[in-house]
Short mmCIF file of C-alpha atoms in Angstrom, two decimals:
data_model
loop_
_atom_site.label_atom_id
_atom_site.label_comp_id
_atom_site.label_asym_id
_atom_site.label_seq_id
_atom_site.Cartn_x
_atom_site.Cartn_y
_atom_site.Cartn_z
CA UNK A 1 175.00 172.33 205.22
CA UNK A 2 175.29 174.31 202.35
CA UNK A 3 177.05 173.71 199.20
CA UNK A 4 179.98 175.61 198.36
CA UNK A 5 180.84 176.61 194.94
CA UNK A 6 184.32 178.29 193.82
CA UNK A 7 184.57 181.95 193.46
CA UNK A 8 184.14 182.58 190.00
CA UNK A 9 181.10 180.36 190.09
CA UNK A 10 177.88 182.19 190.82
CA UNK A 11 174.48 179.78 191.63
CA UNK A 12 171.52 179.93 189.40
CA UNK A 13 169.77 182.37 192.13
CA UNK A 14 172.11 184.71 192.30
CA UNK A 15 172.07 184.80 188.63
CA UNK A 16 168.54 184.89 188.36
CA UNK A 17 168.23 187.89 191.02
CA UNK A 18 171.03 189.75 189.34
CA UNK A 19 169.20 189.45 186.28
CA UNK A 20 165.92 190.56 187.92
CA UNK A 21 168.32 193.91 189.65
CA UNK A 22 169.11 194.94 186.34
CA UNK A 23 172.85 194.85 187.11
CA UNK A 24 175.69 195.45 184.37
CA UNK A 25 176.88 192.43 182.81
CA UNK A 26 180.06 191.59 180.23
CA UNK A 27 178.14 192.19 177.45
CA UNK A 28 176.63 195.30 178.63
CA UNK A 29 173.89 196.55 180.55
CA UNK A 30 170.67 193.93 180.77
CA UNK A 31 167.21 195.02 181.88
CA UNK A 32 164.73 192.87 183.28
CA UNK A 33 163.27 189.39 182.48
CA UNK A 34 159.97 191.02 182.38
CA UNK A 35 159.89 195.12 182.45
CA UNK A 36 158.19 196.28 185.89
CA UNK A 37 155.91 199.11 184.34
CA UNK A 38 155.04 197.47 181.01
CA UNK A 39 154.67 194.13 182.00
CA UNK A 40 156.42 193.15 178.48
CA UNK A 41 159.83 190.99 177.56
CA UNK A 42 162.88 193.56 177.56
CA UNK A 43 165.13 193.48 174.62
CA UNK A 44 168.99 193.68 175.25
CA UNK A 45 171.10 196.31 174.15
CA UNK A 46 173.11 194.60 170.90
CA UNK A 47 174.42 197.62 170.01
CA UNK A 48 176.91 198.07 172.95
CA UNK A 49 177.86 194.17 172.46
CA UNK A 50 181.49 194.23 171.39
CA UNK A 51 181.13 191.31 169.41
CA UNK A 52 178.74 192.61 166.88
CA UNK A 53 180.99 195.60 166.47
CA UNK A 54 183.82 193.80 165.88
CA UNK A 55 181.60 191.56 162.88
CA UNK A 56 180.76 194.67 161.73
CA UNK A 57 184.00 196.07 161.29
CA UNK A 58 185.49 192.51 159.97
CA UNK A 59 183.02 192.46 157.04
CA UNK A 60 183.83 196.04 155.82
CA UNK A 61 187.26 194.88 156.10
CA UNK A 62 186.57 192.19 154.18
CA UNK A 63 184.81 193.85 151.29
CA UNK A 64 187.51 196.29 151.49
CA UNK A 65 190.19 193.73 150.72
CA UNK A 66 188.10 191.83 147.83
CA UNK A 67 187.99 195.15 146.20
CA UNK A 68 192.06 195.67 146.76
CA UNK A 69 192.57 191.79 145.83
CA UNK A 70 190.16 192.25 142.53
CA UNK A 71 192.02 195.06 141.52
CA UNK A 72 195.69 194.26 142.02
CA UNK A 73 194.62 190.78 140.19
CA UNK A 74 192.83 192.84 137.11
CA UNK A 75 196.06 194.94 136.98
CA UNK A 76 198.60 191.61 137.09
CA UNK A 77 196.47 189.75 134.65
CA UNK A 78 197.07 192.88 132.42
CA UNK A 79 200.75 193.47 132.88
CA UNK A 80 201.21 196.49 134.88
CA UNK A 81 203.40 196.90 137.02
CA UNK A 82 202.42 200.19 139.21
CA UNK A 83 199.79 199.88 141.57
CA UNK A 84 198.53 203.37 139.79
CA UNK A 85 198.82 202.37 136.39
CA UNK A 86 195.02 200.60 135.81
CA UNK A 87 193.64 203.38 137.64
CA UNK A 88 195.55 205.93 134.90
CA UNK A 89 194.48 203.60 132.17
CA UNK A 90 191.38 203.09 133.28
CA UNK A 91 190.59 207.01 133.51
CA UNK A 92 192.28 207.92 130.68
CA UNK A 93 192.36 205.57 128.71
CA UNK A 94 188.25 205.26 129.46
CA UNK A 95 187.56 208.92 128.61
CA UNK A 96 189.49 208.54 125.11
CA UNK A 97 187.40 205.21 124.16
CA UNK A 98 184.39 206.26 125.48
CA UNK A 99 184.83 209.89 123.84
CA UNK A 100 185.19 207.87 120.30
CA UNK A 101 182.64 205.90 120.85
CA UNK A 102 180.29 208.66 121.74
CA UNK A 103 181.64 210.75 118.42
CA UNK A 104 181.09 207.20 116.13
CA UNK A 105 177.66 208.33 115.41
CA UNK A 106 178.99 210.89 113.59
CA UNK A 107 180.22 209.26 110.83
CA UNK A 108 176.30 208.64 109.66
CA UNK A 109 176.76 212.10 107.30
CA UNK A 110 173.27 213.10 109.24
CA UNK A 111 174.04 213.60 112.86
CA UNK A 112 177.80 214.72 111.49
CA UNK A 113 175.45 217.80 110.60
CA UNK A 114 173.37 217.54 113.92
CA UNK A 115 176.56 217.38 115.93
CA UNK A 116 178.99 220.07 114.40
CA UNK A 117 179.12 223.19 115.92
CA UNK A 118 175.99 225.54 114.47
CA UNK A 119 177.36 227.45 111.47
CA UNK A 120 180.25 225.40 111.16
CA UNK A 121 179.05 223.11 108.38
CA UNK A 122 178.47 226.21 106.31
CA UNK A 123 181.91 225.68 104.86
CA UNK A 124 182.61 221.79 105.66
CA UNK A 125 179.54 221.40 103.39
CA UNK A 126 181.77 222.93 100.49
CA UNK A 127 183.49 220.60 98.53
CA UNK A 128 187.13 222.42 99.55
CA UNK A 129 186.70 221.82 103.28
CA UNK A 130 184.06 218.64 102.98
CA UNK A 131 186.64 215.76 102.03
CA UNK A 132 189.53 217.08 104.44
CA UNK A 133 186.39 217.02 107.29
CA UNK A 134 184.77 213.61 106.83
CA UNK A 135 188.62 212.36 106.17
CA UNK A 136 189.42 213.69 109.55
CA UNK A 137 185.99 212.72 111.58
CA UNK A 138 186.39 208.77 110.09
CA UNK A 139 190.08 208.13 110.93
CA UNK A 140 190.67 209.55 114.05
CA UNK A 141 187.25 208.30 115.48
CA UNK A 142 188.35 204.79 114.25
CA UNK A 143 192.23 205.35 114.97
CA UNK A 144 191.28 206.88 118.65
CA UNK A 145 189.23 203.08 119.09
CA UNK A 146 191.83 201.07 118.39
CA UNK A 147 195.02 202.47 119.75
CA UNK A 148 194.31 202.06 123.14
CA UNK A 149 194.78 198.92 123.25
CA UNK A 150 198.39 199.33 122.78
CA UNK A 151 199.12 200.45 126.05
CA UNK A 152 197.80 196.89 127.76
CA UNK A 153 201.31 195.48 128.68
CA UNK A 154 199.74 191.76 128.16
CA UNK A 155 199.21 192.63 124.40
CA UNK A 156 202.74 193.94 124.31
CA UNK A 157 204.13 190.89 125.95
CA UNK A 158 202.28 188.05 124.54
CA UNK A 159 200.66 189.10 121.22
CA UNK A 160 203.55 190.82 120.10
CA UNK A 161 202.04 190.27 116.43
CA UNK A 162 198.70 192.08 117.07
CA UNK A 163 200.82 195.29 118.77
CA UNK A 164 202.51 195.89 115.93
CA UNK A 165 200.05 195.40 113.37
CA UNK A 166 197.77 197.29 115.33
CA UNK A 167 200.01 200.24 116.18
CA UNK A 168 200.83 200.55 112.32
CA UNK A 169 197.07 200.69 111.44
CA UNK A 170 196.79 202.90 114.15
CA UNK A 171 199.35 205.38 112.48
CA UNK A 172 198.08 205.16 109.59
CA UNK A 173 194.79 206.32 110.88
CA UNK A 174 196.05 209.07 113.20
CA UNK A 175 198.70 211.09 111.19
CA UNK A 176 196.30 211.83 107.84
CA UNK A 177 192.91 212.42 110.02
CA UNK A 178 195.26 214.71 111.94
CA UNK A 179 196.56 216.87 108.59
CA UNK A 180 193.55 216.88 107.84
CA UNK A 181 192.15 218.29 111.25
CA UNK A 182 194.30 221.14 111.03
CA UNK A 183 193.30 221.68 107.67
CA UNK A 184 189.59 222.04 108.16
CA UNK A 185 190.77 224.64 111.56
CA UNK A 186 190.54 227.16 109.27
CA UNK A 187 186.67 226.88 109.24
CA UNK A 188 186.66 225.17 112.71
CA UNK A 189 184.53 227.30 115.65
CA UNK A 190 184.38 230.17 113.46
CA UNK A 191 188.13 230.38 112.53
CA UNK A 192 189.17 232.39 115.37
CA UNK A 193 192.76 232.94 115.52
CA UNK A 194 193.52 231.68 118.68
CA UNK A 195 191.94 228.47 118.23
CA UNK A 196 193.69 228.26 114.76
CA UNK A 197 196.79 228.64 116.05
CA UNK A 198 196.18 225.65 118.62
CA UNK A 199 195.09 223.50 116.20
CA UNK A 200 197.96 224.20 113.96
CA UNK A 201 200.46 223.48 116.67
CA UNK A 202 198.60 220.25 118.22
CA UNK A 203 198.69 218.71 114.77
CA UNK A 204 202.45 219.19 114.34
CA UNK A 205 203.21 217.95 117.76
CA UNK A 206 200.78 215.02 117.58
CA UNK A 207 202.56 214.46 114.15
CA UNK A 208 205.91 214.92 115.17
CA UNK A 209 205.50 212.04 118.34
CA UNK A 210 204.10 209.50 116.68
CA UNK A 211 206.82 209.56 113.90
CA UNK A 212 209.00 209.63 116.39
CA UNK A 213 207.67 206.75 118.02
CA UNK A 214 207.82 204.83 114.70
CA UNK A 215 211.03 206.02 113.86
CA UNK A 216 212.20 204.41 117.09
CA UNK A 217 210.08 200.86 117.14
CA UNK A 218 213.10 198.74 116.49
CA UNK A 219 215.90 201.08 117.40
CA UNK A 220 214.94 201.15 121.08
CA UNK A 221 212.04 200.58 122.24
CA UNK A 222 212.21 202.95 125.61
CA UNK A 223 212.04 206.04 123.49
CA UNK A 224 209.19 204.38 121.07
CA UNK A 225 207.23 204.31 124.71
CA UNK A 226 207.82 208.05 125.37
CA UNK A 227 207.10 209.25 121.92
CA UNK A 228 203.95 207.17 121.83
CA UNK A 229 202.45 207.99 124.95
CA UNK A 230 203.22 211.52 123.98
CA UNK A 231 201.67 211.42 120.60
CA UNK A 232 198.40 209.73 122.28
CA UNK A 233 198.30 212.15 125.28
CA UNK A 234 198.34 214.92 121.94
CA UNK A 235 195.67 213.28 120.68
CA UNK A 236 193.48 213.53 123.26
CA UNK A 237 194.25 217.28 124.11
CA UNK A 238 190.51 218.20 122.21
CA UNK A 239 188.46 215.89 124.72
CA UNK A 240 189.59 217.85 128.30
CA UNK A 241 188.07 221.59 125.88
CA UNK A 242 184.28 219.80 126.05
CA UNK A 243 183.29 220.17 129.66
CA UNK A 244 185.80 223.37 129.81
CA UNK A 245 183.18 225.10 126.98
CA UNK A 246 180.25 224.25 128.83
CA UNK A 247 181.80 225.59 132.25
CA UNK A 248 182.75 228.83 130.16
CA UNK A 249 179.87 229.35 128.27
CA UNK A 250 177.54 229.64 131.61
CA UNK A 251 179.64 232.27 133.30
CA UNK A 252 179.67 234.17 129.46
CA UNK A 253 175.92 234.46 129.74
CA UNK A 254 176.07 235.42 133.57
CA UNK A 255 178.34 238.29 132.73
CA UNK A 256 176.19 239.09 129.51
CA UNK A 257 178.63 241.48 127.61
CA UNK A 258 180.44 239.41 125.15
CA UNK A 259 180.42 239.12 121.48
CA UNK A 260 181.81 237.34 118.53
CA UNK A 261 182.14 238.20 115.09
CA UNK A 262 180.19 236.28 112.52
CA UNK A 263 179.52 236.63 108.62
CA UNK A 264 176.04 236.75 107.88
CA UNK A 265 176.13 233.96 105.36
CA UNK A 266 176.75 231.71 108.54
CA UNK A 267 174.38 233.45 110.52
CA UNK A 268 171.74 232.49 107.88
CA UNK A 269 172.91 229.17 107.82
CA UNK A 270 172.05 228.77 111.61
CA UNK A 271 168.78 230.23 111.65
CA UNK A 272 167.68 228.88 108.32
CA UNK A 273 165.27 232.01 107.48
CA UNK A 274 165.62 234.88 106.23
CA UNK A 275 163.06 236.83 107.65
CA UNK A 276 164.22 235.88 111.02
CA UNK A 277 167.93 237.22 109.61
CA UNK A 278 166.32 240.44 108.48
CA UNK A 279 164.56 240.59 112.39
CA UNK A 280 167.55 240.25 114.05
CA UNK A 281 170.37 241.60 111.47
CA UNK A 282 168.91 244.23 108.88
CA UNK A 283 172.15 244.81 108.44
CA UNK A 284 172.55 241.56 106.41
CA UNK A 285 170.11 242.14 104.11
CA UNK A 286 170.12 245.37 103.45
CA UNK A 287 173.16 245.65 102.34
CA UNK A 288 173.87 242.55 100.39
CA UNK A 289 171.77 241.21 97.02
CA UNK A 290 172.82 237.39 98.02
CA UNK A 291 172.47 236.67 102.23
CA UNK A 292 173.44 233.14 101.50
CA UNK A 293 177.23 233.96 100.23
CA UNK A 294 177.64 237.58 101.97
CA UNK A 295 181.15 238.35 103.27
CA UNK A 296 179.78 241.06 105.20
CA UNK A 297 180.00 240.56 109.46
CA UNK A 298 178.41 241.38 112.35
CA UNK A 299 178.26 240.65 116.02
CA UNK A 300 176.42 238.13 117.80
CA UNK A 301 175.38 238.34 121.75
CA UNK A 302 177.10 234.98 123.13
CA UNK A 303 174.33 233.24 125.36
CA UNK A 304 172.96 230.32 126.59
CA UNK A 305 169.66 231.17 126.69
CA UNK A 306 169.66 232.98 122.74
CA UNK A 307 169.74 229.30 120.68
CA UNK A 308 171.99 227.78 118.85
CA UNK A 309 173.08 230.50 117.75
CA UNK A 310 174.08 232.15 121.16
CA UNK A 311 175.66 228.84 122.47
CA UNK A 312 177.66 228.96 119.01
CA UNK A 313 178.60 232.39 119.46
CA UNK A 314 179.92 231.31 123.46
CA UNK A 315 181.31 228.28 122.34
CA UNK A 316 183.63 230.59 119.16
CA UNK A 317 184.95 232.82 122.21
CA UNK A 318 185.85 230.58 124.69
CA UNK A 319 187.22 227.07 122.46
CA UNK A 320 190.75 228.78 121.88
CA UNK A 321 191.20 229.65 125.76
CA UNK A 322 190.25 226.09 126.80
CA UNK A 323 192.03 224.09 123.88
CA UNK A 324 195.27 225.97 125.16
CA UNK A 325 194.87 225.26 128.75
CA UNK A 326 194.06 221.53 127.62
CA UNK A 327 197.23 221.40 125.64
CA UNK A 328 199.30 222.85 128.66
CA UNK A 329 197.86 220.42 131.22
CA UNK A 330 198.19 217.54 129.02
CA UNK A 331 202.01 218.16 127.99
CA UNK A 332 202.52 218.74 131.49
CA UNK A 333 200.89 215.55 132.76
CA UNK A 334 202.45 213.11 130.67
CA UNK A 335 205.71 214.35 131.40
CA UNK A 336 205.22 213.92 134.69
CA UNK A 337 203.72 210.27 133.91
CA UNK A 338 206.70 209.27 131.89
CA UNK A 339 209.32 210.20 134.37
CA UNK A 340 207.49 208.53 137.14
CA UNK A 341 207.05 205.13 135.81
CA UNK A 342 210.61 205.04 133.92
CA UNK A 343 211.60 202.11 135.97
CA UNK A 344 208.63 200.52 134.21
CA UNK A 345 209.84 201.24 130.88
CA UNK A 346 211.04 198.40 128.66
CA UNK A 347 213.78 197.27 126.38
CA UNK A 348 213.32 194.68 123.50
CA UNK A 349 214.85 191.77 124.22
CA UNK A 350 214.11 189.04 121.19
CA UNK A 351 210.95 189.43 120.49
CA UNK A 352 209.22 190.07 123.70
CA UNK A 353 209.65 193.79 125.43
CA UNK A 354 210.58 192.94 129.26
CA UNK A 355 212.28 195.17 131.84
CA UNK A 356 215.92 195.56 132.30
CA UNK A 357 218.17 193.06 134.18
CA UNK A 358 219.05 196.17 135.89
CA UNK A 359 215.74 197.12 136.71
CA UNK A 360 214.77 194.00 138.14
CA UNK A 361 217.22 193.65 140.80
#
């Protein structure tokens, strides 16, 4: 008699035999023991097994919420609030240090040369625009480094001591190299008008916030955010124009038809020869006994591929267009910024800053 087995139960033969059929199984279809034609071991298809899949999927989960965990912890340990606000600082924040940093070379008086726009430093080398230029490179390179570290709320909140001292260095670095930006914009990318006129208005407005800001660090302490993060955002305005020129300057040269004025003092001062002057601007010295100190102007083909002194000649037409749109996106932004995260402003309340009772509930 034979044995009887229940009926989810199959014996080992009729296991073995639907093995040997080929028939579909749980975990997908399963070939052979041994492959009829090849005579070799068949391999099981893994990559219909559910299972895997599902392992698959849990890891990138996984890594997915390590990443989210890391970065909401980052953001606690340094006080913000808004899941946004690291990623602002970070970007921000990031492009202002980092642009600094990249600019602290210049304050060796060598690459200051190197790194100037071509023709420029024929008048910041004169004694008139010289000290208001190195004034300006040194404190707002330095000034730009430090004060971005007041806008970590765990600084604000726990080292009230080293905000404050901080943000007053910090002022005093900003507001003078600032003056004396705007005083050297006279000379700055040729002197163009337009980009004089920026200049001229960014330094009052970047001089106008942060006094407000100061005016307002122990009055209340909700405007002294606004004015600050204003006068900061002003700041950066310049850094947003670099990657704009370069953009610019290529479709200049594609379209091949633009000019700018130059004198031919500065001209000389780019190419460093005057035989090379005489080539290219007879002009120049025909009709002047002294190239070097020559009032007289002419135009130069703005170009990528024509030196230094074709990039110069790009970068003198396009800076005032990009240093405008630069200002309006930037005023724009960080009104939109401060509005947004005014639940996250603070009051002063002793001598920590913390949010209102208000806000809290």
């Amino acid at each position: 008699m034979e044995p009887t087995y229940p009926p989810q139960t199959k014996s080992l033969s009729e296991g073995r035999s639907e093995m040997s059929t080929g028939e579909a199984h749980r975990y997908g279809f399963a070939k052979s023991a041994v492959d009829s034609e090849s005579g070799m071991p068949s391999v099981y298809e893994h990559a219909s097994h559910p299972a895997l899949n599902r392992s698959a999927g849990g890891r990138q989960r996984q890594e997915a919420n390590a990443a989210r965990t890391f970065y909401h912890s980052l953001s606690w340990t340094l006080g913000f609030k808004e899941k946004y606000s690291l990623l602002l600082f970070i970007v921000f924040g990031g492009a202002l240090f980092g642009f600094c940093l990249a600019r602290a070379f210049m304050m060796n008086p060598k690459i200051m040369r190197e790194q100037t726009t071509p023709g420029d430093f024929r008048w910041f080398n004169l004694k008139m625009d010289k000290i208001p230029y190195f004034w300006h490179i040194y404190t707002t390179i330095i000034g730009g480094l430090i004060v971005s570290l007041q806008f970590l709320p765990v600084i604000r909140r726990q080292y009230i001591l080293v905000h404050r001292l901080n943000g007053y260095l910090s002022l005093l670095l900003l507001i003078p190299g600032n003056i004396a930006g705007a005083i050297v914009a006279r000379r700055s990318f040729g002197g163009e008008i337009n980009q004089q006129v920026a200049y001229y208005l960014l330094g009052i407005m970047i001089t106008f916030a942060l006094l407000m800001g100061f005016a307002n660090v122990k009055k209340e302490t909700r405007s002294h955010r606004r004015w600050m993060l204003r006068g900061v955002v002003y700041f950066a305005v310049p850094i947003l124009p670099r990657p704009m020129i370069l953009i610019s300057r290529a479709i200049l040269t594609k379209i091949g038809s633009y000019w700018s004025v130059w004198r031919c003092d500065e001209v000389l001062y780019v190419l460093q020869s005057t035989e090379s002057l005489s080539q290219l601007f007879p002009q120049c010295v025909a009709n002047s006994t002294d190239p070097t100190n020559s009032p007289l102007s002419v135009a130069v083909h703005a170009s990528d591929h024509e030196g230094d002194l074709g990039k110069s000649s790009g970068d003198r037409i396009v800076h005032g267009m990009c240093l405008w749109i630069s200002m309006l996106i930037s005023v724009v932004g960080v009104e939109i910024y401060i509005r947004k995260t005014e639940t996250a402003n603070y009051n002063r309340q002793g001598f920590v800053l913390e949010p209102k009772e208000s806000e809290l509930a």
